[in-house]
C-alpha positions as YAML, in Angstrom:
chain: A
units: angstrom
residues:
- id: 1
  name: UNK
  ca: [14.30, -6.50, -50.30]
- id: 2
  name: UNK
  ca: [13.36, -5.67, -53.89]
- id: 3
  name: UNK
  ca: [14.86, -7.43, -56.91]
- id: 4
  name: UNK
  ca: [15.00, -6.41, -60.55]
- id: 5
  name: UNK
  ca: [15.70, -9.46, -62.73]
- id: 6
  name: UNK
  ca: [17.44, -8.81, -66.05]
- id: 7
  name: UNK
  ca: [19.85, -11.79, -66.51]
- id: 8
  name: UNK
  ca: [19.02, -14.05, -69.45]
- id: 9
  name: UNK
  ca: [20.60, -15.76, -72.42]
- id: 10
  name: UNK
  ca: [19.80, -13.44, -75.30]
- id: 11
  name: UNK
  ca: [21.02, -12.72, -78.80]
- id: 12
  name: UNK
  ca: [20.15, -11.16, -82.11]
- id: 13
  name: UNK
  ca: [18.26, -12.67, -85.00]
- id: 14
  name: UNK
  ca: [21.09, -15.00, -86.06]
- id: 15
  name: UNK
  ca: [21.48, -16.51, -82.58]
- id: 16
  name: UNK
  ca: [17.74, -16.83, -82.04]
- id: 17
  name: UNK
  ca: [17.45, -18.83, -85.24]
- id: 18
  name: UNK
  ca: [20.44, -21.07, -84.50]
- id: 19
  name: UNK
  ca: [20.11, -21.81, -80.78]
- id: 20
  name: UNK
  ca: [16.37, -22.21, -80.11]
- id: 21
  name: UNK
  ca: [16.68, -25.15, -77.71]
- id: 22
  name: UNK
  ca: [19.60, -23.62, -75.80]
- id: 23
  name: UNK
  ca: [17.82, -20.27, -75.45]
- id: 24
  name: UNK
  ca: [14.68, -21.99, -74.17]
- id: 25
  name: UNK
  ca: [16.36, -24.35, -71.69]
- id: 26
  name: UNK
  ca: [18.89, -21.89, -70.28]
- id: 27
  name: UNK
  ca: [16.33, -19.14, -69.78]
- id: 28
  name: UNK
  ca: [13.78, -21.47, -68.20]
- id: 29
  name: UNK
  ca: [16.44, -22.55, -65.68]
- id: 30
  name: UNK
  ca: [17.43, -18.94, -64.92]
- id: 31
  name: UNK
  ca: [13.81, -17.90, -64.45]
- id: 32
  name: UNK
  ca: [12.99, -20.83, -62.18]
- id: 33
  name: UNK
  ca: [16.09, -20.42, -60.01]
- id: 34
  name: UNK
  ca: [15.63, -16.67, -59.51]
- id: 35
  name: UNK
  ca: [11.93, -16.92, -58.72]
- id: 36
  name: UNK
  ca: [12.28, -19.80, -56.30]
- id: 37
  name: UNK
  ca: [15.13, -18.05, -54.48]
- id: 38
  name: UNK
  ca: [12.96, -14.93, -54.20]
- id: 39
  name: UNK
  ca: [10.21, -17.03, -52.66]
- id: 40
  name: UNK
  ca: [12.51, -18.82, -50.24]
- id: 41
  name: UNK
  ca: [14.22, -15.64, -49.06]
- id: 42
  name: UNK
  ca: [10.96, -13.66, -48.95]
- id: 43
  name: UNK
  ca: [11.91, -10.95, -51.44]
- id: 44
  name: UNK
  ca: [9.29, -8.22, -51.10]
- id: 45
  name: UNK
  ca: [8.97, -7.59, -54.83]
- id: 46
  name: UNK
  ca: [10.42, -9.09, -58.01]
- id: 47
  name: UNK
  ca: [10.27, -7.31, -61.38]
- id: 48
  name: UNK
  ca: [11.43, -9.41, -64.36]
- id: 49
  name: UNK
  ca: [12.18, -8.23, -67.90]
- id: 50
  name: UNK
  ca: [10.29, -9.81, -70.77]
- id: 51
  name: UNK
  ca: [10.70, -8.95, -74.46]
- id: 52
  name: UNK
  ca: [8.53, -7.65, -77.28]
- id: 53
  name: UNK
  ca: [9.23, -10.87, -79.20]
- id: 54
  name: UNK
  ca: [6.83, -12.70, -76.85]
- id: 55
  name: UNK
  ca: [3.82, -11.22, -78.65]
- id: 56
  name: UNK
  ca: [2.01, -13.35, -81.25]
- id: 57
  name: UNK
  ca: [3.37, -13.24, -84.78]
- id: 58
  name: UNK
  ca: [-0.15, -12.87, -86.17]
- id: 59
  name: UNK
  ca: [-1.78, -10.09, -84.18]
- id: 60
  name: UNK
  ca: [-3.63, -6.80, -84.43]
- id: 61
  name: UNK
  ca: [-2.30, -3.34, -83.68]
- id: 62
  name: UNK
  ca: [-1.82, -1.51, -81.46]
- id: 63
  name: UNK
  ca: [-0.47, -4.29, -79.24]
- id: 64
  name: UNK
  ca: [-1.25, -4.29, -75.52]
- id: 65
  name: UNK
  ca: [-0.35, -6.42, -72.52]
- id: 66
  name: UNK
  ca: [-3.48, -8.59, -72.72]
- id: 67
  name: UNK
  ca: [-2.33, -10.10, -76.03]
- id: 68
  name: UNK
  ca: [0.82, -11.91, -74.84]
- id: 69
  name: UNK
  ca: [-0.64, -15.43, -74.98]
- id: 70
  name: UNK
  ca: [-3.04, -14.97, -77.91]
- id: 71
  name: UNK
  ca: [-1.02, -17.03, -80.38]
- id: 72
  name: UNK
  ca: [2.46, -18.38, -81.13]
- id: 73
  name: UNK
  ca: [5.39, -15.97, -81.44]
- id: 74
  name: UNK
  ca: [7.38, -15.63, -84.65]
- id: 75
  name: UNK
  ca: [9.23, -18.87, -85.40]
- id: 76
  name: UNK
  ca: [12.58, -17.06, -85.51]
- id: 77
  name: UNK
  ca: [12.29, -16.28, -81.77]
- id: 78
  name: UNK
  ca: [10.21, -19.17, -80.45]
- id: 79
  name: UNK
  ca: [12.76, -20.70, -78.06]
- id: 80
  name: UNK
  ca: [13.58, -17.40, -76.36]
- id: 81
  name: UNK
  ca: [10.03, -16.04, -76.61]
- id: 82
  name: UNK
  ca: [8.33, -19.04, -74.99]
- id: 83
  name: UNK
  ca: [10.85, -19.01, -72.13]
- id: 84
  name: UNK
  ca: [10.07, -15.34, -71.55]
- id: 85
  name: UNK
  ca: [6.33, -15.99, -71.67]
- id: 86
  name: UNK
  ca: [6.72, -18.53, -68.89]
- id: 87
  name: UNK
  ca: [7.83, -15.72, -66.57]
- id: 88
  name: UNK
  ca: [4.34, -14.25, -66.81]
- id: 89
  name: UNK
  ca: [2.81, -17.68, -66.19]
- id: 90
  name: UNK
  ca: [4.99, -18.26, -63.11]
- id: 91
  name: UNK
  ca: [4.32, -14.74, -61.79]
- id: 92
  name: UNK
  ca: [0.61, -15.57, -61.72]
- id: 93
  name: UNK
  ca: [1.19, -18.97, -60.12]
- id: 94
  name: UNK
  ca: [3.41, -17.57, -57.38]
- id: 95
  name: UNK
  ca: [0.82, -14.84, -56.74]
- id: 96
  name: UNK
  ca: [-1.93, -17.29, -55.65]
- id: 97
  name: UNK
  ca: [-2.57, -16.38, -51.97]
- id: 98
  name: UNK
  ca: [-3.35, -19.92, -50.81]
- id: 99
  name: UNK
  ca: [0.04, -21.17, -52.02]
- id: 100
  name: UNK
  ca: [2.77, -18.51, -51.85]
- id: 101
  name: UNK
  ca: [1.24, -15.05, -52.42]
- id: 102
  name: UNK
  ca: [4.46, -13.63, -53.87]
- id: 103
  name: UNK
  ca: [4.59, -10.09, -55.25]
- id: 104
  name: UNK
  ca: [6.08, -10.86, -58.67]
- id: 105
  name: UNK
  ca: [5.47, -8.88, -61.86]
- id: 106
  name: UNK
  ca: [7.21, -8.11, -65.16]
- id: 107
  name: UNK
  ca: [7.88, -5.38, -67.71]
- id: 108
  name: UNK
  ca: [8.04, -5.58, -71.50]
- id: 109
  name: UNK
  ca: [10.63, -3.08, -72.76]
- id: 110
  name: UNK
  ca: [10.74, -2.16, -76.41]
- id: 111
  name: UNK
  ca: [14.03, -2.42, -78.36]
- id: 112
  name: UNK
  ca: [16.79, -1.09, -76.12]
- id: 113
  name: UNK
  ca: [19.95, 0.76, -77.15]
- id: 114
  name: UNK
  ca: [22.53, 2.91, -75.41]
- id: 115
  name: UNK
  ca: [25.59, 2.94, -73.19]
- id: 116
  name: UNK
  ca: [27.43, -0.36, -72.81]
- id: 117
  name: UNK
  ca: [25.56, -1.94, -75.72]
- id: 118
  name: UNK
  ca: [26.44, -5.26, -77.36]
- id: 119
  name: UNK
  ca: [27.66, -4.45, -80.87]
- id: 120
  name: UNK
  ca: [28.04, -8.05, -82.02]
- id: 121
  name: UNK
  ca: [26.52, -8.58, -85.45]
- id: 122
  name: UNK
  ca: [25.50, -12.13, -84.50]
- id: 123
  name: UNK
  ca: [24.34, -11.54, -80.93]
- id: 124
  name: UNK
  ca: [23.50, -7.84, -80.71]
- id: 125
  name: UNK
  ca: [20.13, -6.20, -81.16]
- id: 126
  name: UNK
  ca: [18.94, -4.06, -84.06]
- id: 127
  name: UNK
  ca: [20.64, -0.69, -83.63]
- id: 128
  name: UNK
  ca: [24.05, -1.80, -82.30]
- id: 129
  name: UNK
  ca: [24.14, -4.57, -84.90]
- id: 130
  name: UNK
  ca: [23.45, -2.09, -87.70]
- id: 131
  name: UNK
  ca: [26.07, 0.30, -86.34]
- id: 132
  name: UNK
  ca: [28.71, -2.46, -86.37]
- id: 133
  name: UNK
  ca: [27.71, -3.62, -89.85]
- id: 134
  name: UNK
  ca: [27.90, -0.04, -91.12]
- id: 135
  name: UNK
  ca: [31.33, 0.42, -89.55]
- id: 136
  name: UNK
  ca: [32.64, -2.76, -91.18]
- id: 137
  name: UNK
  ca: [31.16, -1.84, -94.56]
- id: 138
  name: UNK
  ca: [32.73, 1.61, -94.37]
- id: 139
  name: UNK
  ca: [36.13, 0.19, -93.43]
- id: 140
  name: UNK
  ca: [35.96, -2.30, -96.31]
- id: 141
  name: UNK
  ca: [34.56, 0.16, -98.84]
- id: 142
  name: UNK
  ca: [31.52, -2.08, -99.40]
- id: 143
  name: UNK
  ca: [27.76, -1.62, -99.44]
- id: 144
  name: UNK
  ca: [25.79, -1.95, -96.20]
- id: 145
  name: UNK
  ca: [23.63, -5.07, -96.45]
- id: 146
  name: UNK
  ca: [20.50, -5.24, -94.29]
- id: 147
  name: UNK
  ca: [18.39, -8.38, -94.01]
- id: 148
  name: UNK
  ca: [14.79, -8.11, -95.22]
- id: 149
  name: UNK
  ca: [12.86, -5.35, -96.95]
- id: 150
  name: UNK
  ca: [13.49, -2.72, -94.29]
- id: 151
  name: UNK
  ca: [9.75, -2.12, -93.97]
- id: 152
  name: UNK
  ca: [9.09, -3.59, -90.47]
- id: 153
  name: UNK
  ca: [8.48, -0.91, -87.85]
- id: 154
  name: UNK
  ca: [10.26, -0.87, -84.50]
- id: 155
  name: UNK
  ca: [10.19, 1.25, -81.36]
- id: 156
  name: UNK
  ca: [13.43, 2.07, -79.58]
- id: 157
  name: UNK
  ca: [14.17, 3.27, -76.06]
- id: 158
  name: UNK
  ca: [17.43, 4.63, -74.62]
- id: 159
  name: UNK
  ca: [18.69, 2.41, -71.82]
- id: 160
  name: UNK
  ca: [19.09, 5.27, -69.32]
- id: 161
  name: UNK
  ca: [15.45, 6.27, -69.87]
- id: 162
  name: UNK
  ca: [14.43, 2.64, -69.45]
- id: 163
  name: UNK
  ca: [16.32, 2.51, -66.16]
- id: 164
  name: UNK
  ca: [14.23, 5.39, -64.83]
- id: 165
  name: UNK
  ca: [11.04, 3.61, -65.89]
- id: 166
  name: UNK
  ca: [12.19, 0.41, -64.19]
- id: 167
  name: UNK
  ca: [12.65, 2.29, -60.92]
- id: 168
  name: UNK
  ca: [9.15, 3.76, -61.31]
- id: 169
  name: UNK
  ca: [7.77, 0.26, -61.86]
- id: 170
  name: UNK
  ca: [9.51, -1.06, -58.77]
- id: 171
  name: UNK
  ca: [8.07, 1.73, -56.63]
- id: 172
  name: UNK
  ca: [4.65, 2.34, -58.12]
- id: 173
  name: UNK
  ca: [3.36, -0.61, -60.17]
- id: 174
  name: UNK
  ca: [1.55, -3.22, -58.09]
- id: 175
  name: UNK
  ca: [-0.21, -5.52, -60.56]
- id: 176
  name: UNK
  ca: [0.84, -9.02, -61.61]
- id: 177
  name: UNK
  ca: [0.05, -8.26, -65.25]
- id: 178
  name: UNK
  ca: [3.08, -7.29, -67.34]
- id: 179
  name: UNK
  ca: [3.41, -3.63, -68.30]
- id: 180
  name: UNK
  ca: [4.86, -2.38, -71.60]
- id: 181
  name: UNK
  ca: [7.66, 0.20, -71.27]
- id: 182
  name: UNK
  ca: [7.84, 1.91, -74.63]
- id: 183
  name: UNK
  ca: [7.63, 5.10, -76.63]
- id: 184
  name: UNK
  ca: [4.39, 6.05, -78.37]
- id: 185
  name: UNK
  ca: [3.09, 4.32, -81.48]
- id: 186
  name: UNK
  ca: [3.74, 7.55, -83.39]
- id: 187
  name: UNK
  ca: [7.47, 7.16, -82.70]
- id: 188
  name: UNK
  ca: [7.87, 3.90, -84.60]
- id: 189
  name: UNK
  ca: [10.81, 3.79, -87.02]
- id: 190
  name: UNK
  ca: [11.24, 1.43, -89.96]
- id: 191
  name: UNK
  ca: [14.37, -0.70, -90.16]
- id: 192
  name: UNK
  ca: [15.13, 1.05, -93.46]
- id: 193
  name: UNK
  ca: [14.99, 4.50, -91.87]
- id: 194
  name: UNK
  ca: [17.08, 3.32, -88.91]
- id: 195
  name: UNK
  ca: [19.75, 1.94, -91.25]
- id: 196
  name: UNK
  ca: [19.79, 5.14, -93.31]
- id: 197
  name: UNK
  ca: [20.05, 7.35, -90.22]
- id: 198
  name: UNK
  ca: [22.97, 5.28, -88.94]
- id: 199
  name: UNK
  ca: [24.66, 5.46, -92.35]
- id: 200
  name: UNK
  ca: [24.23, 9.24, -92.40]
- id: 201
  name: UNK
  ca: [25.51, 9.69, -88.83]
- id: 202
  name: UNK
  ca: [28.60, 7.61, -89.66]
- id: 203
  name: UNK
  ca: [29.23, 9.46, -92.95]
- id: 204
  name: UNK
  ca: [28.85, 6.19, -94.83]
- id: 205
  name: UNK
  ca: [29.04, 6.85, -98.57]
- id: 206
  name: UNK
  ca: [28.15, 3.39, -99.93]
- id: 207
  name: UNK
  ca: [24.74, 2.01, -100.79]
- id: 208
  name: UNK
  ca: [22.29, 0.61, -98.25]
- id: 209
  name: UNK
  ca: [21.15, -2.68, -99.80]
- id: 210
  name: UNK
  ca: [18.15, -4.64, -98.50]
- id: 211
  name: UNK
  ca: [18.51, -8.40, -98.94]
- id: 212
  name: UNK
  ca: [14.85, -9.28, -99.44]
- id: 213
  name: UNK
  ca: [15.57, -12.99, -99.81]
- id: 214
  name: UNK
  ca: [16.66, -13.18, -96.15]
- id: 215
  name: UNK
  ca: [14.44, -13.17, -93.09]
- id: 216
  name: UNK
  ca: [14.16, -9.83, -91.30]
...
């Protein structure tokens, strides 16, 4: 039996800032329960999903998988990020041959978007959140307000493409070290460009305003 673990308590920037303890505790419990059940029932392979927010806030680029534990994550994500980091720690502990020798690993997808997305402004991720904000601004005849300067760069992956990569990982990746599932560095998009592309696609005629006094 193979198992792909995706369940977690997750949200957008607003939720990560507001519910740090809840995100940490709930995700630690989920991780522990799933992993221990996989051990007890002798699951042949477990692949868990991490998140790009686990990487250190102060780091060098390009980022790679060896840098996960090189410093604290951004304070806005610390509850969720530390819980996700613990998956990598537990994978290595369960792998020790003299104790359990479990075949557990993890993937680090970049920002995901696509079919069945969560469009909540409070709990959704970057692209669906911007789409919903743009829709509401258009309906109200108001400007589209985006937190921050718009300068941070992000990579995005379509969820159907990610699904294909997850299947490849399940079949072909055999290391305990996490593996990044992402597009190339050259395909990074700024938040500003993403917001403007969404506004154009939705025929939004208002202004795109960047609230630089708010965290991005």
